[in-house]
Coordinates of N, CA and C in Angstrom, one line a residue:
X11 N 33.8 -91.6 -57.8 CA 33.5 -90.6 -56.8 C 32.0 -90.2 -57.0
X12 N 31.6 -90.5 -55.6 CA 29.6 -89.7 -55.8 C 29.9 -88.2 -56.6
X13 N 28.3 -87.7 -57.0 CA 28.1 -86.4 -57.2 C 28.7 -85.6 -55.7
X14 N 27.5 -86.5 -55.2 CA 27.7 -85.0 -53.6 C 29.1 -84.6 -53.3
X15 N 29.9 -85.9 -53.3 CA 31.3 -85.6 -53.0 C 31.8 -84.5 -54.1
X16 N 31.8 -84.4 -55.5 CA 32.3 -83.8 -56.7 C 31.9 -82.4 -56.5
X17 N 30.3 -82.3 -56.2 CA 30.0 -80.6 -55.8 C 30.3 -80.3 -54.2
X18 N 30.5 -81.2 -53.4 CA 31.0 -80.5 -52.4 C 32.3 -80.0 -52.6
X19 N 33.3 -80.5 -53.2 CA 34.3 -80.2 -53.6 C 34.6 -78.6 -54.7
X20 N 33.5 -78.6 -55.3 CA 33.6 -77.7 -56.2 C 33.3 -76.6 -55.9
X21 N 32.5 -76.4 -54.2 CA 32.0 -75.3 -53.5 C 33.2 -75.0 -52.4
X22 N 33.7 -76.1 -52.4 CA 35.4 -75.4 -51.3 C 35.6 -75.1 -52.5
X23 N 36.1 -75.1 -53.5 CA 37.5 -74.1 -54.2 C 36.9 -73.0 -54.5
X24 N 35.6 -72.9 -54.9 CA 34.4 -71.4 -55.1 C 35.0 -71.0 -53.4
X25 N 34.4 -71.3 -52.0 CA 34.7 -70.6 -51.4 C 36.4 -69.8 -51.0
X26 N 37.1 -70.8 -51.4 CA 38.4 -70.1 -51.2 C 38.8 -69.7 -52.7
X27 N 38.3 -69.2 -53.0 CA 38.6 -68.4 -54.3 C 38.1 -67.5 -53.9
X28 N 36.9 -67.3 -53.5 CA 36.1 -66.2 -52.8 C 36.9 -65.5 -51.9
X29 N 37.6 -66.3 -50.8 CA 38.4 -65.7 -50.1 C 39.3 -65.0 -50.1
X30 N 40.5 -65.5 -51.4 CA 41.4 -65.1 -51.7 C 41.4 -63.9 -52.3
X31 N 40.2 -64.1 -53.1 CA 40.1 -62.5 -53.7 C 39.4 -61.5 -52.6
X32 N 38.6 -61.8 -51.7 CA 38.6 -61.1 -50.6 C 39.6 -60.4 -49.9
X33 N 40.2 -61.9 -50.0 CA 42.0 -60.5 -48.6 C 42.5 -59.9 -49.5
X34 N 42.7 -60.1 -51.4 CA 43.6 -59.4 -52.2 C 42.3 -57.6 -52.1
X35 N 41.4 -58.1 -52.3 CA 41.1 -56.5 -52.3 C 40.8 -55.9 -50.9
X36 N 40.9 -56.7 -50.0 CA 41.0 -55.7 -48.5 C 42.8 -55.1 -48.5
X37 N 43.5 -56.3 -49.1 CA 45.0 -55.7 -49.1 C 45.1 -54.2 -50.4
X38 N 44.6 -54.5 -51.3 CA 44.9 -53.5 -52.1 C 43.6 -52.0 -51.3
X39 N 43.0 -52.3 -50.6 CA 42.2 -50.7 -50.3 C 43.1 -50.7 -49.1
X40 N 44.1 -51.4 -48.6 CA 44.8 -51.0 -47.6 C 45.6 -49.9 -48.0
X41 N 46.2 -50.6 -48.7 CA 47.2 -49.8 -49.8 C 47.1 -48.7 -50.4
X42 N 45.9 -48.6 -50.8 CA 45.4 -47.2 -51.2 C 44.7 -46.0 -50.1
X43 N 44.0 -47.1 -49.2 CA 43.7 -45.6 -47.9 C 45.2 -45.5 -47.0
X44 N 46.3 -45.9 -47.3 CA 46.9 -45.3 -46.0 C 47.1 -44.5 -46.1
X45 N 47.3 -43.8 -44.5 CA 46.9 -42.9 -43.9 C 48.0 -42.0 -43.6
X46 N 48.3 -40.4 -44.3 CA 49.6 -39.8 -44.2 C 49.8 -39.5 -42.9
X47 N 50.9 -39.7 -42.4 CA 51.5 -39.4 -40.8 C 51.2 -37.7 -40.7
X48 N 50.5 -37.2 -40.2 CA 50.7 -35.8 -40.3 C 49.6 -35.4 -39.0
X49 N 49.3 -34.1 -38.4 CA 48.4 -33.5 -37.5 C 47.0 -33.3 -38.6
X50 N 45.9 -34.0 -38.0 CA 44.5 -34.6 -38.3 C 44.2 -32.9 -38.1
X51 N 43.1 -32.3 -39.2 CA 42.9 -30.8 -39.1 C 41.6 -30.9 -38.5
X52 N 40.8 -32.0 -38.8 CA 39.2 -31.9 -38.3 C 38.6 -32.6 -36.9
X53 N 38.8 -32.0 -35.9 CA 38.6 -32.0 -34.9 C 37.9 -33.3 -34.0
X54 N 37.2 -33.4 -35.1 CA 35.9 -35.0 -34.9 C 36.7 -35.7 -35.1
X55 N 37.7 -36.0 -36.4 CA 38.0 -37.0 -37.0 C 39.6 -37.6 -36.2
X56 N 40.0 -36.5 -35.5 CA 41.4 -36.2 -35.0 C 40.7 -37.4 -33.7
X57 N 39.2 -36.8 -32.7 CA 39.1 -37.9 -31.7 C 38.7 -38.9 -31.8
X58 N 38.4 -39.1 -33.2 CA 37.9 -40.9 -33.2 C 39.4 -41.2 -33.6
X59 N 40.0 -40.7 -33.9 CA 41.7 -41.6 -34.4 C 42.4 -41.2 -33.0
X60 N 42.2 -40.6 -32.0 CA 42.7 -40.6 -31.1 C 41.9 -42.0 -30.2
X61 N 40.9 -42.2 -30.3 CA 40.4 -43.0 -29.2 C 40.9 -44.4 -29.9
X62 N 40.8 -44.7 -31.3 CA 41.2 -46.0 -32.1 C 42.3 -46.3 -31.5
X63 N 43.2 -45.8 -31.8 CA 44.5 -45.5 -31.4 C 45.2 -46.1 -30.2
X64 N 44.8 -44.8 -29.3 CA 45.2 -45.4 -27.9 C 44.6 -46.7 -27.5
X65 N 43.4 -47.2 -27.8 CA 42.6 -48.4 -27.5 C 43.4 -49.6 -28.4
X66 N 44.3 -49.3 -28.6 CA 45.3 -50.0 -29.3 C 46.8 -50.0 -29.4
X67 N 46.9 -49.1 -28.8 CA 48.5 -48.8 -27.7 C 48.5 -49.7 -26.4
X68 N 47.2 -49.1 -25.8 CA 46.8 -50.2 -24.5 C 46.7 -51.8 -25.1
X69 N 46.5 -52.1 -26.0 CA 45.8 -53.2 -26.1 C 47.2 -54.3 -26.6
X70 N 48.0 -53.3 -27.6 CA 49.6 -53.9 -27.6 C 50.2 -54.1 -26.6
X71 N 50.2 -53.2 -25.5 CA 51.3 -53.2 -24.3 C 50.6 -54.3 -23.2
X72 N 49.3 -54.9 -23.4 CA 48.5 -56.1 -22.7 C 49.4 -56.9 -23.3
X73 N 49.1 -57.0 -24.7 CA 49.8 -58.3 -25.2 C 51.2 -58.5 -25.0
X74 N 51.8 -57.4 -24.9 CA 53.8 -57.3 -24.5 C 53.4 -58.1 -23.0
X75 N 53.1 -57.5 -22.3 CA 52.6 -58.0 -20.7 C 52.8 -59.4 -20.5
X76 N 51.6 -59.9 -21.2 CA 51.3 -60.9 -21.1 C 52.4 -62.3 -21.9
X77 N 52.5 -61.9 -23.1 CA 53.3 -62.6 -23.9 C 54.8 -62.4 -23.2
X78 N 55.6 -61.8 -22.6 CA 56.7 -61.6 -22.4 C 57.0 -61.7 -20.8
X79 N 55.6 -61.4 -20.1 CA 55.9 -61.3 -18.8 C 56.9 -59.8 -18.2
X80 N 55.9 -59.0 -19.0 CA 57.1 -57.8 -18.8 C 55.9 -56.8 -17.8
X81 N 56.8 -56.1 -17.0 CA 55.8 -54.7 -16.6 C 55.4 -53.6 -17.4
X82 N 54.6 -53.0 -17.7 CA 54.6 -52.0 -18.1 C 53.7 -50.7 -17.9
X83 N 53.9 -49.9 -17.8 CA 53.0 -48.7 -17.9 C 52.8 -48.1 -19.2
X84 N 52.1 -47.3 -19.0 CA 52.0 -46.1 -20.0 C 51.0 -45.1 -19.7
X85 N 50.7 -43.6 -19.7 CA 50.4 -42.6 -19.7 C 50.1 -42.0 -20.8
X86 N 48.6 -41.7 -21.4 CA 48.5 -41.1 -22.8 C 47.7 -39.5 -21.8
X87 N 48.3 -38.2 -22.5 CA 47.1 -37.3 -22.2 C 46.6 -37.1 -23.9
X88 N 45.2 -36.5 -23.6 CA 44.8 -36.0 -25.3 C 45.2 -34.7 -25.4
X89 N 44.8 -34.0 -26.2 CA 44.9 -32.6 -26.3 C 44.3 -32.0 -25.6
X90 N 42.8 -32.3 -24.6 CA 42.1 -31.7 -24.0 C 42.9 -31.8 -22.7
X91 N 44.2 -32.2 -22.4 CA 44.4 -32.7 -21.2 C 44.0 -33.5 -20.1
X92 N 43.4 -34.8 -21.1 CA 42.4 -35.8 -20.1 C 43.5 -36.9 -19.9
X93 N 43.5 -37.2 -18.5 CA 44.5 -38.1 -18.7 C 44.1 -39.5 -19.0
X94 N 44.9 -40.5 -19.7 CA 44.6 -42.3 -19.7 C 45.6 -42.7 -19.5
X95 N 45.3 -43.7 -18.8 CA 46.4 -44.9 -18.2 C 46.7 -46.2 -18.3
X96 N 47.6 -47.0 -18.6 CA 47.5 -48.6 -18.8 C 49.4 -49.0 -17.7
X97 N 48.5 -49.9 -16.9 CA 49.7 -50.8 -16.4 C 49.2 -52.3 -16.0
X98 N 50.1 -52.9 -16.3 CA 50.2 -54.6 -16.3 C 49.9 -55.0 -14.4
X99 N 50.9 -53.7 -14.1 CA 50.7 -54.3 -12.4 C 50.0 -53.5 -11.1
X100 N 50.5 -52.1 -11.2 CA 50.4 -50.6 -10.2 C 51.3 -50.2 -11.1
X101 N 50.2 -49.1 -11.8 CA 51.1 -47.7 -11.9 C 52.2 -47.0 -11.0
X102 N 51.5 -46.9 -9.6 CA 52.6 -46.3 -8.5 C 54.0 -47.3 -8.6
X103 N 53.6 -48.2 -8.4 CA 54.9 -49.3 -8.0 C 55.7 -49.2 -9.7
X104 N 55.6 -49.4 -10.9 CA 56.2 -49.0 -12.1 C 57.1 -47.5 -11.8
X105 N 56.3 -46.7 -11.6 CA 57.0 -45.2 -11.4 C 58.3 -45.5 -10.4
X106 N 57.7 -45.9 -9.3 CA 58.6 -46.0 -8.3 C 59.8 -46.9 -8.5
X107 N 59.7 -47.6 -9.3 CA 60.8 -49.2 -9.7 C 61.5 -47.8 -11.0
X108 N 60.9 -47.2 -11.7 CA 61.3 -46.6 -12.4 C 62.6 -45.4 -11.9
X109 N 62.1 -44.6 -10.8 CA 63.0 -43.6 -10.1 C 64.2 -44.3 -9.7
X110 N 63.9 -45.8 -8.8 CA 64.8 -46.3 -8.2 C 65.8 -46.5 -9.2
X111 N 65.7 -47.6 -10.2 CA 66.4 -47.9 -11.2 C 67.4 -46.7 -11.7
X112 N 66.5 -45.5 -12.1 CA 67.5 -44.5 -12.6 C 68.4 -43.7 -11.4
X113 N 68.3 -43.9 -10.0 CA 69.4 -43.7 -8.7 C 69.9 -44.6 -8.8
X114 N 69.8 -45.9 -9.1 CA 71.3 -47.0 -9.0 C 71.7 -47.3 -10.1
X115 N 71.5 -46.9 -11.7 CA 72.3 -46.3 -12.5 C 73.2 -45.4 -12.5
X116 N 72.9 -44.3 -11.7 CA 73.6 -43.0 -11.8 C 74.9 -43.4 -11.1
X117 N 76.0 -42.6 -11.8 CA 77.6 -42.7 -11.0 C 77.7 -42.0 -9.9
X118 N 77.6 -41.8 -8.9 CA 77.9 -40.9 -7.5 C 78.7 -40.2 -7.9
X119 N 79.8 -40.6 -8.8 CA 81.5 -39.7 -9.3 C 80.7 -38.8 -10.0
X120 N 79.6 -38.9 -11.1 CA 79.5 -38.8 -12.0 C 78.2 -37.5 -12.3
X121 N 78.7 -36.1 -12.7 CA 78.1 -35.0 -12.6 C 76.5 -35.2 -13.0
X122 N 75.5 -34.5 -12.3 CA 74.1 -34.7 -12.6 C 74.6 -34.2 -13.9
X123 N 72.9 -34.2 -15.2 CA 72.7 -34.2 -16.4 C 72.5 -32.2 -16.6
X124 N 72.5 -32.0 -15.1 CA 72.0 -30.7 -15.3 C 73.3 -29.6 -15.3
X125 N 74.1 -30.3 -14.4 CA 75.5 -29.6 -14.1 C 76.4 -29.9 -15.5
X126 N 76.2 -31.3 -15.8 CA 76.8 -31.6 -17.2 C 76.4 -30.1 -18.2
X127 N 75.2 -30.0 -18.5 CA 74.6 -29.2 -19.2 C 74.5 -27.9 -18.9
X128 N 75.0 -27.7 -17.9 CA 75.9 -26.0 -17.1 C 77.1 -25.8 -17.3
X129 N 77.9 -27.4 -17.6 CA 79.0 -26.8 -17.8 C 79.4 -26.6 -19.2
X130 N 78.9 -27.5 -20.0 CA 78.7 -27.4 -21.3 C 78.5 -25.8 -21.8
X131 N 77.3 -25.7 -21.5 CA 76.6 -23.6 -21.6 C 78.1 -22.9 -21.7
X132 N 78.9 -22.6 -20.4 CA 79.7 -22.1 -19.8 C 80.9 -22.6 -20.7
X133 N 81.7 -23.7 -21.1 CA 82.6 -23.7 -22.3 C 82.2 -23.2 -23.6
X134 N 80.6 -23.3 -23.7 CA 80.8 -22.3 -25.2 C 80.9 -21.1 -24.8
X135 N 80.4 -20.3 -23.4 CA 80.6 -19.0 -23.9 C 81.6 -18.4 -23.4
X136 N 82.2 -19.4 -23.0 CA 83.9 -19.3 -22.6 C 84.4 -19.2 -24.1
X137 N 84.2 -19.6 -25.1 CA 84.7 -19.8 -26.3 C 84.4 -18.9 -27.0
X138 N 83.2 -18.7 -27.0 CA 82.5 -17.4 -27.7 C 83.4 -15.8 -27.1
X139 N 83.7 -15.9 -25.7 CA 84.2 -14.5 -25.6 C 85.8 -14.6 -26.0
X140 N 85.9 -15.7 -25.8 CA 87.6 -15.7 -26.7 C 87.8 -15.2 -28.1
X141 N 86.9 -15.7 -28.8 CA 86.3 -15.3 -29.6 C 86.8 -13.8 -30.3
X142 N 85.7 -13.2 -29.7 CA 85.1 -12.2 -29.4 C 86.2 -10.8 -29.1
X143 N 86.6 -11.4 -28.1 CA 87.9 -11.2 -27.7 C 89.0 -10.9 -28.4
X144 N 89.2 -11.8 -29.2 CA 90.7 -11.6 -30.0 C 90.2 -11.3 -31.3
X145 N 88.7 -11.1 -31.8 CA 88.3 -10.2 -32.6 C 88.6 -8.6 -32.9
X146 N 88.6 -8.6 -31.4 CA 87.8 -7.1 -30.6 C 89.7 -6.5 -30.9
X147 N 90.7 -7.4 -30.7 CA 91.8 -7.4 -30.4 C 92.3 -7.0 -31.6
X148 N 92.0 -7.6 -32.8 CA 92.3 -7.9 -34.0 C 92.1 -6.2 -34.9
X149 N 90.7 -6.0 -34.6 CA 90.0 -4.7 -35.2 C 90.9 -3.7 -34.6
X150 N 91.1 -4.0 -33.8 CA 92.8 -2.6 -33.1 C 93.8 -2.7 -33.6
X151 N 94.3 -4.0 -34.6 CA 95.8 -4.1 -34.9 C 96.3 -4.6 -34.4
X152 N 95.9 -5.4 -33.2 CA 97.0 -6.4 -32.3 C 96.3 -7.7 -32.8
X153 N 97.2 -8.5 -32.3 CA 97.1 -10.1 -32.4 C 97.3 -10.7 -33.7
X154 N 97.9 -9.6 -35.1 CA 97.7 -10.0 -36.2 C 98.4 -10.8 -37.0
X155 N 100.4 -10.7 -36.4 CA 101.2 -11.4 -37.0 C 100.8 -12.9 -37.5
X156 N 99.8 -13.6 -37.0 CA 99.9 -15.0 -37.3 C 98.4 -15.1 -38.5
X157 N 98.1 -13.8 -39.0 CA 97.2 -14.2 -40.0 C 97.5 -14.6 -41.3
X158 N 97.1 -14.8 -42.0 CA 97.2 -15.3 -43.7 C 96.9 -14.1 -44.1
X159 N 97.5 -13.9 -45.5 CA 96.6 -13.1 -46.2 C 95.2 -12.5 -46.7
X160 N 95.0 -14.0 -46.8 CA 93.2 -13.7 -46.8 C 92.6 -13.4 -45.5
X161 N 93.2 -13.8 -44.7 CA 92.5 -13.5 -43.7 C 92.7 -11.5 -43.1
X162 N 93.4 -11.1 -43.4 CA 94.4 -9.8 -43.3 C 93.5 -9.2 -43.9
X163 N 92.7 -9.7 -45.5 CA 92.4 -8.8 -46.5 C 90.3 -8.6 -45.8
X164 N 89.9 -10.0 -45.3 CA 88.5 -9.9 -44.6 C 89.3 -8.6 -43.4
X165 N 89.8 -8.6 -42.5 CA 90.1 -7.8 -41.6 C 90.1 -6.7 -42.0
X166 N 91.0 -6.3 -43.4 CA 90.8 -4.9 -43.6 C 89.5 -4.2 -44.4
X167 N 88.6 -5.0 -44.9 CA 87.6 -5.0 -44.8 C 86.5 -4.3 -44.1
X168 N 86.5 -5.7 -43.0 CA 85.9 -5.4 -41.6 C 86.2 -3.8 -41.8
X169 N 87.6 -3.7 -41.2 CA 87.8 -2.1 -40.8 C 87.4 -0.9 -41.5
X170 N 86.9 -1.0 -42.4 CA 87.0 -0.2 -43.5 C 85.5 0.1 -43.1
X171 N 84.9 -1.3 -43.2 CA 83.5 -1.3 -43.2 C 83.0 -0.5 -42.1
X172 N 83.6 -0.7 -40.9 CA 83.4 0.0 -39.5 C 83.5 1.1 -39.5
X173 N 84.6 1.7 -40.4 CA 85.5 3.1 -39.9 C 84.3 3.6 -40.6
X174 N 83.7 3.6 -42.1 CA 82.5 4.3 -42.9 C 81.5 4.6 -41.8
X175 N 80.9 3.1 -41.3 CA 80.3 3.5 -40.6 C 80.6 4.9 -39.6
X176 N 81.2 4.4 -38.6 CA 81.7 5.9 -37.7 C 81.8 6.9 -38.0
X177 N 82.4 6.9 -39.4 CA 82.4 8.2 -40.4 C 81.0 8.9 -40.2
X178 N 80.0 8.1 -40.9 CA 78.5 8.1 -41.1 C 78.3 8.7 -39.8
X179 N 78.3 8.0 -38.6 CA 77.6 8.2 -37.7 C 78.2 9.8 -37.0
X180 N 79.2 9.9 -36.9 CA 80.2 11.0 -36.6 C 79.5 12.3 -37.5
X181 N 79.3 12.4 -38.9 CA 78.8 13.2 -39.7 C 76.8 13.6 -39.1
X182 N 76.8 12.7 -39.4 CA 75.1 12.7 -38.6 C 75.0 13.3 -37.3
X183 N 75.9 13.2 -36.8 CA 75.8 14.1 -35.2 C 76.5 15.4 -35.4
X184 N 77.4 15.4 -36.3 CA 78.1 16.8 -36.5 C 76.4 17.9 -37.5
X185 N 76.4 17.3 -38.0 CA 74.9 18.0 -38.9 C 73.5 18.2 -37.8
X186 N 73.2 17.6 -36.2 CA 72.3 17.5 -35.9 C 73.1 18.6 -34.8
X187 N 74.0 18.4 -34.6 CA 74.6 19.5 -33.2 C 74.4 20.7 -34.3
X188 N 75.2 21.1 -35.6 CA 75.2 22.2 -36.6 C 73.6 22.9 -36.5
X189 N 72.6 21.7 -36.6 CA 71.7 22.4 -37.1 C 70.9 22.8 -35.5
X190 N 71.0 22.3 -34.3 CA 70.6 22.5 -33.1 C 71.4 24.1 -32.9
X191 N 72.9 24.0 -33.2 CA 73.3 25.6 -32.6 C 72.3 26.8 -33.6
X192 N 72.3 26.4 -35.0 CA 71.2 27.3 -35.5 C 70.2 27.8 -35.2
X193 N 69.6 26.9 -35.0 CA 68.1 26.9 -34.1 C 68.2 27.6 -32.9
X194 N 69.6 27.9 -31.9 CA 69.5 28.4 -30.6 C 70.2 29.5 -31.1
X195 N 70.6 29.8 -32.2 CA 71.0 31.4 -32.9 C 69.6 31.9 -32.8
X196 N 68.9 31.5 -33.7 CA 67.5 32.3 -34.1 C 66.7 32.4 -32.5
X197 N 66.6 31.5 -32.0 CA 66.0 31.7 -30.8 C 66.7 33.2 -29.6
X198 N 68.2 33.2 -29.9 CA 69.0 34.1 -29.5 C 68.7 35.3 -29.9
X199 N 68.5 35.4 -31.3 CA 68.5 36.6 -32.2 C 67.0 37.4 -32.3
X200 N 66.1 36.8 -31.9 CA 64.4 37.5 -31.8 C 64.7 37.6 -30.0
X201 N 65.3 36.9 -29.3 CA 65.4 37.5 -28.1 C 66.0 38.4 -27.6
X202 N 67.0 39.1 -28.2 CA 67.6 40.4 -28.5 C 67.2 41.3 -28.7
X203 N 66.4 41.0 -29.8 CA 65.1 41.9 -30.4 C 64.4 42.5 -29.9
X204 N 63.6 41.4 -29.3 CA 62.6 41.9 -28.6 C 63.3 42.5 -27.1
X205 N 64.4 42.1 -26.8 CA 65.0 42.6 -25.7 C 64.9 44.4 -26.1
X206 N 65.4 44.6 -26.8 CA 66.1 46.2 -28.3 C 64.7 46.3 -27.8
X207 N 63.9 46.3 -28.2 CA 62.3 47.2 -28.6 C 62.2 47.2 -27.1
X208 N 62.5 46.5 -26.1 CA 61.8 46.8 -24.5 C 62.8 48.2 -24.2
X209 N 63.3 47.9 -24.5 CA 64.6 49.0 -24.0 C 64.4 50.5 -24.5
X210 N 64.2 50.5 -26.0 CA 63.7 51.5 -26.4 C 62.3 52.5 -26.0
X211 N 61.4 51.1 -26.2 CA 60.2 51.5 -25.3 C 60.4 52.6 -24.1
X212 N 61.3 51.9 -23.4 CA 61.3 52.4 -21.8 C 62.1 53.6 -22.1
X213 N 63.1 54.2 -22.8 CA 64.2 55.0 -23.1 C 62.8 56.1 -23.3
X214 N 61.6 55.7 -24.4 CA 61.0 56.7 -24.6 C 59.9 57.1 -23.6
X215 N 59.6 56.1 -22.7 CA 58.8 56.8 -21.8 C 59.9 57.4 -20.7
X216 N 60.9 57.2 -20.5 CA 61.4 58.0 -19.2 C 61.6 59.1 -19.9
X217 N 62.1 59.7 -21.5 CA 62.7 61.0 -22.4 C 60.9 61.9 -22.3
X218 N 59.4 61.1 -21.7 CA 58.2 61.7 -22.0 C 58.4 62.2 -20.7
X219 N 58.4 61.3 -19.9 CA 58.2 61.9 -17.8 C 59.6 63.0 -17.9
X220 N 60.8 62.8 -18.4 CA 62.1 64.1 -18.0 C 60.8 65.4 -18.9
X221 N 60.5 65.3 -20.0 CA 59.9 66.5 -20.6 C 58.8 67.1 -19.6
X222 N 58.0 66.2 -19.0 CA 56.8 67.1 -18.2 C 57.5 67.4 -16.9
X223 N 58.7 66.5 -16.5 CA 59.0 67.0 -15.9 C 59.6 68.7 -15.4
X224 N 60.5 68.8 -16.7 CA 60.9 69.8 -16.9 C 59.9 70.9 -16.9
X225 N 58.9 70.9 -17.5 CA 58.4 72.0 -18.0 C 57.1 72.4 -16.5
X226 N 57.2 71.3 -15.5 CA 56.6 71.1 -14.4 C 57.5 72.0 -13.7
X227 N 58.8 72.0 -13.7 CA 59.7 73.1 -12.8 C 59.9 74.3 -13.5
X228 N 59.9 74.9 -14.7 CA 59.8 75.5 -15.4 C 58.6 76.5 -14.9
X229 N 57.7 76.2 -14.7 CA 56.7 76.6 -14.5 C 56.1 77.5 -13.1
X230 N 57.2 76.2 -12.0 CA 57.0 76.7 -10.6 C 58.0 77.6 -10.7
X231 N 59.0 78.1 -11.1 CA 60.0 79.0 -11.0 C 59.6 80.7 -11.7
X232 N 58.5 80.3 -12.9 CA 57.9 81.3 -13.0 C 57.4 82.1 -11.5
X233 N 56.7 81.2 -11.5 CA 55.8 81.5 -10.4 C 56.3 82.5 -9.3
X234 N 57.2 81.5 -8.6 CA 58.2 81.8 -7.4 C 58.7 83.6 -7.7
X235 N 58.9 84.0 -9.1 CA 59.6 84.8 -9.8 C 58.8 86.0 -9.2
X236 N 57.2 85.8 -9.7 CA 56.4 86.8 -9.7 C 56.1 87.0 -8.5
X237 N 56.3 86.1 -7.4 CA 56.0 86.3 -5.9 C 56.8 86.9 -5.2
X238 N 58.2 86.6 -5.6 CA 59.1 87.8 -5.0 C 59.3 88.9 -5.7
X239 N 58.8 89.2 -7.0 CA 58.4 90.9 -7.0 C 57.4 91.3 -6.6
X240 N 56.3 90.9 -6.5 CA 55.2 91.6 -5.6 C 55.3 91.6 -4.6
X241 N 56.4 91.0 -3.6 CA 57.0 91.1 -2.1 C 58.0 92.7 -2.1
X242 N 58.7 92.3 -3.1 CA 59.6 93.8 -3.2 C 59.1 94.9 -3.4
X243 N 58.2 94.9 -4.2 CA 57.0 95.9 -4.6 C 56.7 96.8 -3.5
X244 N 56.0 96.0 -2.7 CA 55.2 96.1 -1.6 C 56.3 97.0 -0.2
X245 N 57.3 96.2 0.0 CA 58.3 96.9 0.7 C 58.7 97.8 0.6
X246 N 59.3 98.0 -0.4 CA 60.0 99.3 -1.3 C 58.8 100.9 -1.8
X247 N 57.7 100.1 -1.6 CA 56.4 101.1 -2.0 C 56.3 101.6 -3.8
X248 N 56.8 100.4 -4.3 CA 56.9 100.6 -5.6 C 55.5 100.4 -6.6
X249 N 55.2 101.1 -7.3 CA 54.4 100.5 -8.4 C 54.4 99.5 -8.6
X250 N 53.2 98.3 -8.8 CA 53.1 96.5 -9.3 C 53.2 96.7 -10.7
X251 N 54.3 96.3 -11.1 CA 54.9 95.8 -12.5 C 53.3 96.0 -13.2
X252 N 52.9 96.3 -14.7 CA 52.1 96.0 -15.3 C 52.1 94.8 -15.8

């Protein structure tokens, strides 16, 4: 075998040696940067892995397309609400093939997804007030023959628990009415008072006007007195009193 042949040879196995240890350390920094599934916090870093990304959702669903002969769409918005689009044929015509398909799946017998899920709602709270119900029933004493013991002993419980309460609450309103009539005592009792002192007041000015009064007639009767003996006086031709 020539030289040239012997070192050409000896530079392929250098080069794929080279190689090999190339993809082993592109494999092992694979390994060590992956990337935890989670919400990206840095805003820059979030839209270059948003644009990587979708430029690579699109670029899969080409290759489904193409390799499979399939339709497809897809619709990405970002967070900013921009929209992006990828379809193999028309978007419109996909949507539309899409609606139809799910009308000629649907059972005509067979209740929309929304009435299903109305009626659904409506047997739980059908259940819930049965419930509820024969709880409500229970806390009174009725409906009890068919309990267990333990179950008898949570009930009397419950009750007990309840009746405190009421107790409590019953007490709290007897102390707040107690202490309201108090309050409209004392408001009663200075209004009496002061009622007493208006009364008195007045008792003593009408006992001042009877006194001047009095002594206001007292006075004209003097008078009157002296006027009809100096009338008599006069008639009679008598001496004027000294």
């Amino acid at each position: 075998m020539s030289q040239k042949r012997v070192s050409f040879l000896h530079q392929c196995l250098k080069e794929d040696e080279l190689l090999s240890y190339i993809d082993l350390r592109r494999g092992e920094e694979m390994v060590r940067q992956r990337i935890q599934i989670k919400k990206i916090d840095n805003v820059a870093a979030r839209q270059v892995t948003f644009s990587k990304r979708r430029r690579g959702l699109f670029k899969k669903a080409n290759e489904l397309a193409l390799l499979c002969d399939a339709e497809i769409a897809l619709m990405v918005f970002s967070n900013t609400g921009k929209l992006f689009e990828y379809s193999s044929s028309s978007m419109k015509h996909v949507i539309e093939r899409h609606a139809m398909q799910s009308r000629n799946t649907n059972d005509p017998d067979e209740p929309s997804l929304e009435l299903q899920l109305e009626n659904g709602t409506i047997a739980v709270l059908s259940r819930e007030i049965e419930e509820k119900t024969l709880e409500i029933s229970q806390l009174m004493g009725e409906e009890i023959n068919g309990l267990g013991m333990e179950d008898l002993i949570k009930l009397e419980k419950s009750v007990e628990g309840s009746l405190s309460r009421v107790i409590k609450t019953k007490s709290e309103k007897y102390v707040k009415e107690i202490g309201d009539l108090e309050r409209k005592q004392e408001e009663l009792v200075e209004e009496n008072n002061w009622l007493k002192k208006q009364v008195q007041m007045l008792n003593v000015n009408q006992g001042n006007d009877q006194d001047k009064s009095t002594e206001s007639n007292v006075t004209n009767n003097c008078s009157s007195s002296d006027h009809y003996e100096s009338d008599t006086s006069l008639k009679l031709g008598l001496p004027f009193p000294n």
